[in-house]
mmCIF file of C-alpha atoms and ligand atoms in Angstrom:
data_model
loop_
_atom_site.group_PDB
_atom_site.id
_atom_site.type_symbol
_atom_site.label_atom_id
_atom_site.label_comp_id
_atom_site.label_asym_id
_atom_site.label_seq_id
_atom_site.Cartn_x
_atom_site.Cartn_y
_atom_site.Cartn_z
ATOM 1 C CA MET A 1 0.000 0.000 0.000
ATOM 2 C CA ASP A 2 1.505 3.329 -0.921
ATOM 3 C CA LEU A 3 1.156 6.486 1.104
ATOM 4 C CA ARG A 4 -1.584 7.912 -1.104
ATOM 5 C CA ASP A 5 -3.769 4.822 -0.574
ATOM 6 C CA LEU A 6 -3.132 4.949 3.152
ATOM 7 C CA TYR A 7 -4.117 8.619 3.262
ATOM 8 C CA GLN A 8 -7.242 7.869 1.242
ATOM 9 C CA ASP A 9 -8.166 5.097 3.690
ATOM 10 C CA ILE A 10 -7.753 7.449 6.661
ATOM 11 C CA ILE A 11 -10.080 10.028 5.084
ATOM 12 C CA VAL A 12 -12.705 7.418 4.161
ATOM 13 C CA ASP A 13 -12.558 5.909 7.643
ATOM 14 C CA HIS A 14 -12.885 9.240 9.453
ATOM 15 C CA ASN A 15 -15.750 10.286 7.195
ATOM 16 C CA ARG A 16 -17.689 7.065 7.720
ATOM 17 C CA ASN A 17 -16.947 6.860 11.419
ATOM 18 C CA PRO A 18 -16.127 10.364 12.653
ATOM 19 C CA ARG A 19 -14.396 10.524 16.041
ATOM 20 C CA ASN A 20 -15.729 12.784 18.789
ATOM 21 C CA PHE A 21 -18.903 13.418 16.805
ATOM 22 C CA ARG A 22 -21.042 14.629 19.687
ATOM 23 C CA THR A 23 -21.810 17.676 21.752
ATOM 24 C CA ILE A 24 -20.219 18.448 25.124
ATOM 25 C CA ALA A 25 -22.408 19.580 27.978
ATOM 26 C CA GLY A 26 -21.261 21.932 30.707
ATOM 27 C CA ALA A 27 -18.880 24.849 30.492
ATOM 28 C CA VAL A 28 -17.507 24.739 27.005
ATOM 29 C CA ARG A 29 -16.281 27.035 24.309
ATOM 30 C CA LEU A 30 -18.008 26.607 21.003
ATOM 31 C CA ALA A 31 -18.141 28.170 17.601
ATOM 32 C CA GLU A 32 -20.077 27.605 14.422
ATOM 33 C CA GLY A 33 -18.399 27.238 11.098
ATOM 34 C CA TYR A 34 -19.914 27.439 7.645
ATOM 35 C CA ASN A 35 -18.335 26.980 4.267
ATOM 36 C CA PRO A 36 -20.784 28.416 1.728
ATOM 37 C CA LEU A 37 -18.700 27.171 -1.219
ATOM 38 C CA CYS A 38 -19.569 23.589 -0.380
ATOM 39 C CA GLY A 39 -22.346 23.826 2.212
ATOM 40 C CA ASP A 40 -20.292 22.357 5.062
ATOM 41 C CA LYS A 41 -21.677 23.338 8.453
ATOM 42 C CA LEU A 42 -20.341 22.398 11.816
ATOM 43 C CA VAL A 43 -20.164 23.373 15.465
ATOM 44 C CA VAL A 44 -16.963 22.739 17.397
ATOM 45 C CA TYR A 45 -17.072 22.323 21.183
ATOM 46 C CA ALA A 46 -13.965 22.648 23.315
ATOM 47 C CA GLN A 47 -13.615 22.132 27.024
ATOM 48 C CA VAL A 48 -10.537 23.961 28.231
ATOM 49 C CA VAL A 49 -9.204 23.407 31.738
ATOM 50 C CA ASP A 50 -6.075 25.194 32.928
ATOM 51 C CA GLY A 51 -5.033 26.048 29.395
ATOM 52 C CA ARG A 52 -5.408 22.489 28.139
ATOM 53 C CA VAL A 53 -7.993 21.127 25.707
ATOM 54 C CA GLU A 54 -9.491 18.450 27.947
ATOM 55 C CA ASP A 55 -12.207 17.559 25.478
ATOM 56 C CA VAL A 56 -13.125 18.600 21.982
ATOM 57 C CA SER A 57 -15.930 17.497 19.708
ATOM 58 C CA PHE A 58 -17.992 18.508 16.730
ATOM 59 C CA VAL A 59 -21.409 18.066 15.197
ATOM 60 C CA GLY A 60 -22.723 19.082 11.824
ATOM 61 C CA SER A 61 -22.879 17.948 8.271
ATOM 62 C CA GLY A 62 -20.653 18.383 5.308
ATOM 63 C CA CYS A 63 -18.690 16.671 2.603
ATOM 64 C CA ALA A 64 -16.282 13.799 3.221
ATOM 65 C CA ILE A 65 -13.267 16.117 3.407
ATOM 66 C CA SER A 66 -14.814 18.470 5.979
ATOM 67 C CA THR A 67 -16.066 15.617 8.156
ATOM 68 C CA ALA A 68 -12.788 13.689 8.009
ATOM 69 C CA SER A 69 -10.827 16.861 8.687
ATOM 70 C CA ALA A 70 -12.971 17.715 11.727
ATOM 71 C CA SER A 71 -12.663 14.176 13.052
ATOM 72 C CA LEU A 72 -8.887 14.176 12.636
ATOM 73 C CA MET A 73 -8.699 17.642 14.183
ATOM 74 C CA THR A 74 -10.482 16.513 17.364
ATOM 75 C CA GLU A 75 -8.161 13.528 17.729
ATOM 76 C CA ALA A 76 -5.122 15.702 17.169
ATOM 77 C CA VAL A 77 -5.862 18.514 19.618
ATOM 78 C CA LYS A 78 -7.462 16.566 22.452
ATOM 79 C CA GLY A 79 -5.161 16.723 25.464
ATOM 80 C CA LYS A 80 -2.974 19.413 23.922
ATOM 81 C CA THR A 81 -2.464 22.842 25.417
ATOM 82 C CA VAL A 82 -4.216 25.740 23.698
ATOM 83 C CA ALA A 83 -0.794 26.941 22.464
ATOM 84 C CA GLU A 84 -0.035 23.508 20.984
ATOM 85 C CA ALA A 85 -3.462 23.408 19.329
ATOM 86 C CA GLU A 86 -2.787 26.825 17.813
ATOM 87 C CA ALA A 87 0.597 25.657 16.522
ATOM 88 C CA LEU A 88 -1.106 22.674 14.861
ATOM 89 C CA PHE A 89 -3.671 25.019 13.319
ATOM 90 C CA THR A 90 -0.809 27.002 11.786
ATOM 91 C CA ASP A 91 0.862 23.815 10.518
ATOM 92 C CA MET A 92 -2.372 22.560 8.994
ATOM 93 C CA HIS A 93 -3.091 25.880 7.368
ATOM 94 C CA GLU A 94 0.355 25.904 5.777
ATOM 95 C CA LEU A 95 0.035 22.291 4.700
ATOM 96 C CA LEU A 96 -3.388 22.802 3.123
ATOM 97 C CA THR A 97 -2.463 26.010 1.350
ATOM 98 C CA GLY A 98 0.765 24.480 0.068
ATOM 99 C CA LYS A 99 3.038 26.942 1.859
ATOM 100 C CA SER A 100 4.899 24.158 3.546
ATOM 101 C CA VAL A 101 4.814 20.391 3.625
ATOM 102 C CA GLY A 102 4.736 20.537 7.394
ATOM 103 C CA ASP A 103 6.476 18.221 9.784
ATOM 104 C CA PRO A 104 5.166 14.684 9.116
ATOM 105 C CA GLU A 105 6.220 13.583 12.583
ATOM 106 C CA ARG A 106 4.213 16.278 14.271
ATOM 107 C CA LEU A 107 1.245 16.127 11.918
ATOM 108 C CA GLY A 108 0.802 12.364 12.099
ATOM 109 C CA LYS A 109 -2.510 11.293 10.586
ATOM 110 C CA LEU A 110 -3.345 14.913 9.782
ATOM 111 C CA ALA A 111 -0.896 14.587 6.884
ATOM 112 C CA ALA A 112 -3.582 12.457 5.202
ATOM 113 C CA LEU A 113 -5.192 15.734 4.148
ATOM 114 C CA ALA A 114 -2.067 17.001 2.376
ATOM 115 C CA GLY A 115 -3.451 16.027 -1.042
ATOM 116 C CA VAL A 116 -6.266 18.539 -0.631
ATOM 117 C CA LYS A 117 -3.888 21.362 -1.537
ATOM 118 C CA ASP A 118 -4.029 20.144 -5.158
ATOM 119 C CA TYR A 119 -7.775 20.892 -5.178
ATOM 120 C CA PRO A 120 -8.129 24.596 -4.294
ATOM 121 C CA ALA A 121 -11.930 24.378 -4.224
ATOM 122 C CA ARG A 122 -11.698 21.821 -1.415
ATOM 123 C CA VAL A 123 -9.162 23.618 0.774
ATOM 124 C CA LYS A 124 -11.888 25.455 2.677
ATOM 125 C CA CYS A 125 -13.604 22.122 3.369
ATOM 126 C CA ALA A 126 -10.459 20.922 5.110
ATOM 127 C CA THR A 127 -9.652 24.150 6.962
ATOM 128 C CA LEU A 128 -13.216 24.803 8.189
ATOM 129 C CA SER A 129 -12.957 22.731 11.369
ATOM 130 C CA TRP A 130 -9.607 24.329 12.218
ATOM 131 C CA HIS A 131 -10.879 27.879 11.773
ATOM 132 C CA THR A 132 -13.911 26.955 13.845
ATOM 133 C CA LEU A 133 -11.759 25.433 16.574
ATOM 134 C CA ASN A 134 -9.663 28.579 16.615
ATOM 135 C CA ALA A 135 -12.800 30.696 17.010
ATOM 136 C CA ALA A 136 -14.032 28.407 19.796
ATOM 137 C CA LEU A 137 -10.727 28.588 21.672
ATOM 138 C CA HIS A 138 -10.793 32.362 21.561
ATOM 139 C CA GLY A 139 -14.423 32.600 22.553
ATOM 140 C CA GLU A 140 -15.935 32.913 25.961
ATOM 141 C CA GLN A 141 -16.606 29.881 28.080
ATOM 142 C CA THR A 142 -20.350 29.330 27.740
ATOM 143 C CA PRO A 143 -22.648 27.087 29.710
ATOM 144 C CA VAL A 144 -24.238 24.813 27.142
ATOM 145 C CA ARG A 145 -27.201 22.586 27.653
ATOM 146 C CA THR A 146 -27.426 19.767 25.207
ATOM 147 C CA GLU A 147 -30.019 17.204 24.421
HETATM 148 ZN ZN1 ZN B 201 -16.897 20.521 1.685
#
């Protein structure tokens, strides 16, 4: 299996079975993201305790790339400090806009999305969850009641 097939498998898997696809009740930060070019819509929830992302999740609907990207994002930032999450956001943004290939060691499975940079129309699908996370992390802590 070459790297491209492996990356494809990761995206398919995370789209079919998204990780952390749920809301978080309690004191959380959240933000809504919308990509009008494709119709991707999601809400990212982040529970931050002492500067660390204790829990992070998302709900919403979108294309395979946006769902897989959001799923991979939650796995990647969970347990990280807010500063580390922001550094990953920068890395992902550079990777997806082709400014840099990023550090494969640090990006791990997130590198599966690298191929998106060859499809400019899809870049916003892949960056949506990251922009939304960033907005959530900089938002106020809000008490959220969920179903
Ligand atoms: Zn999309």
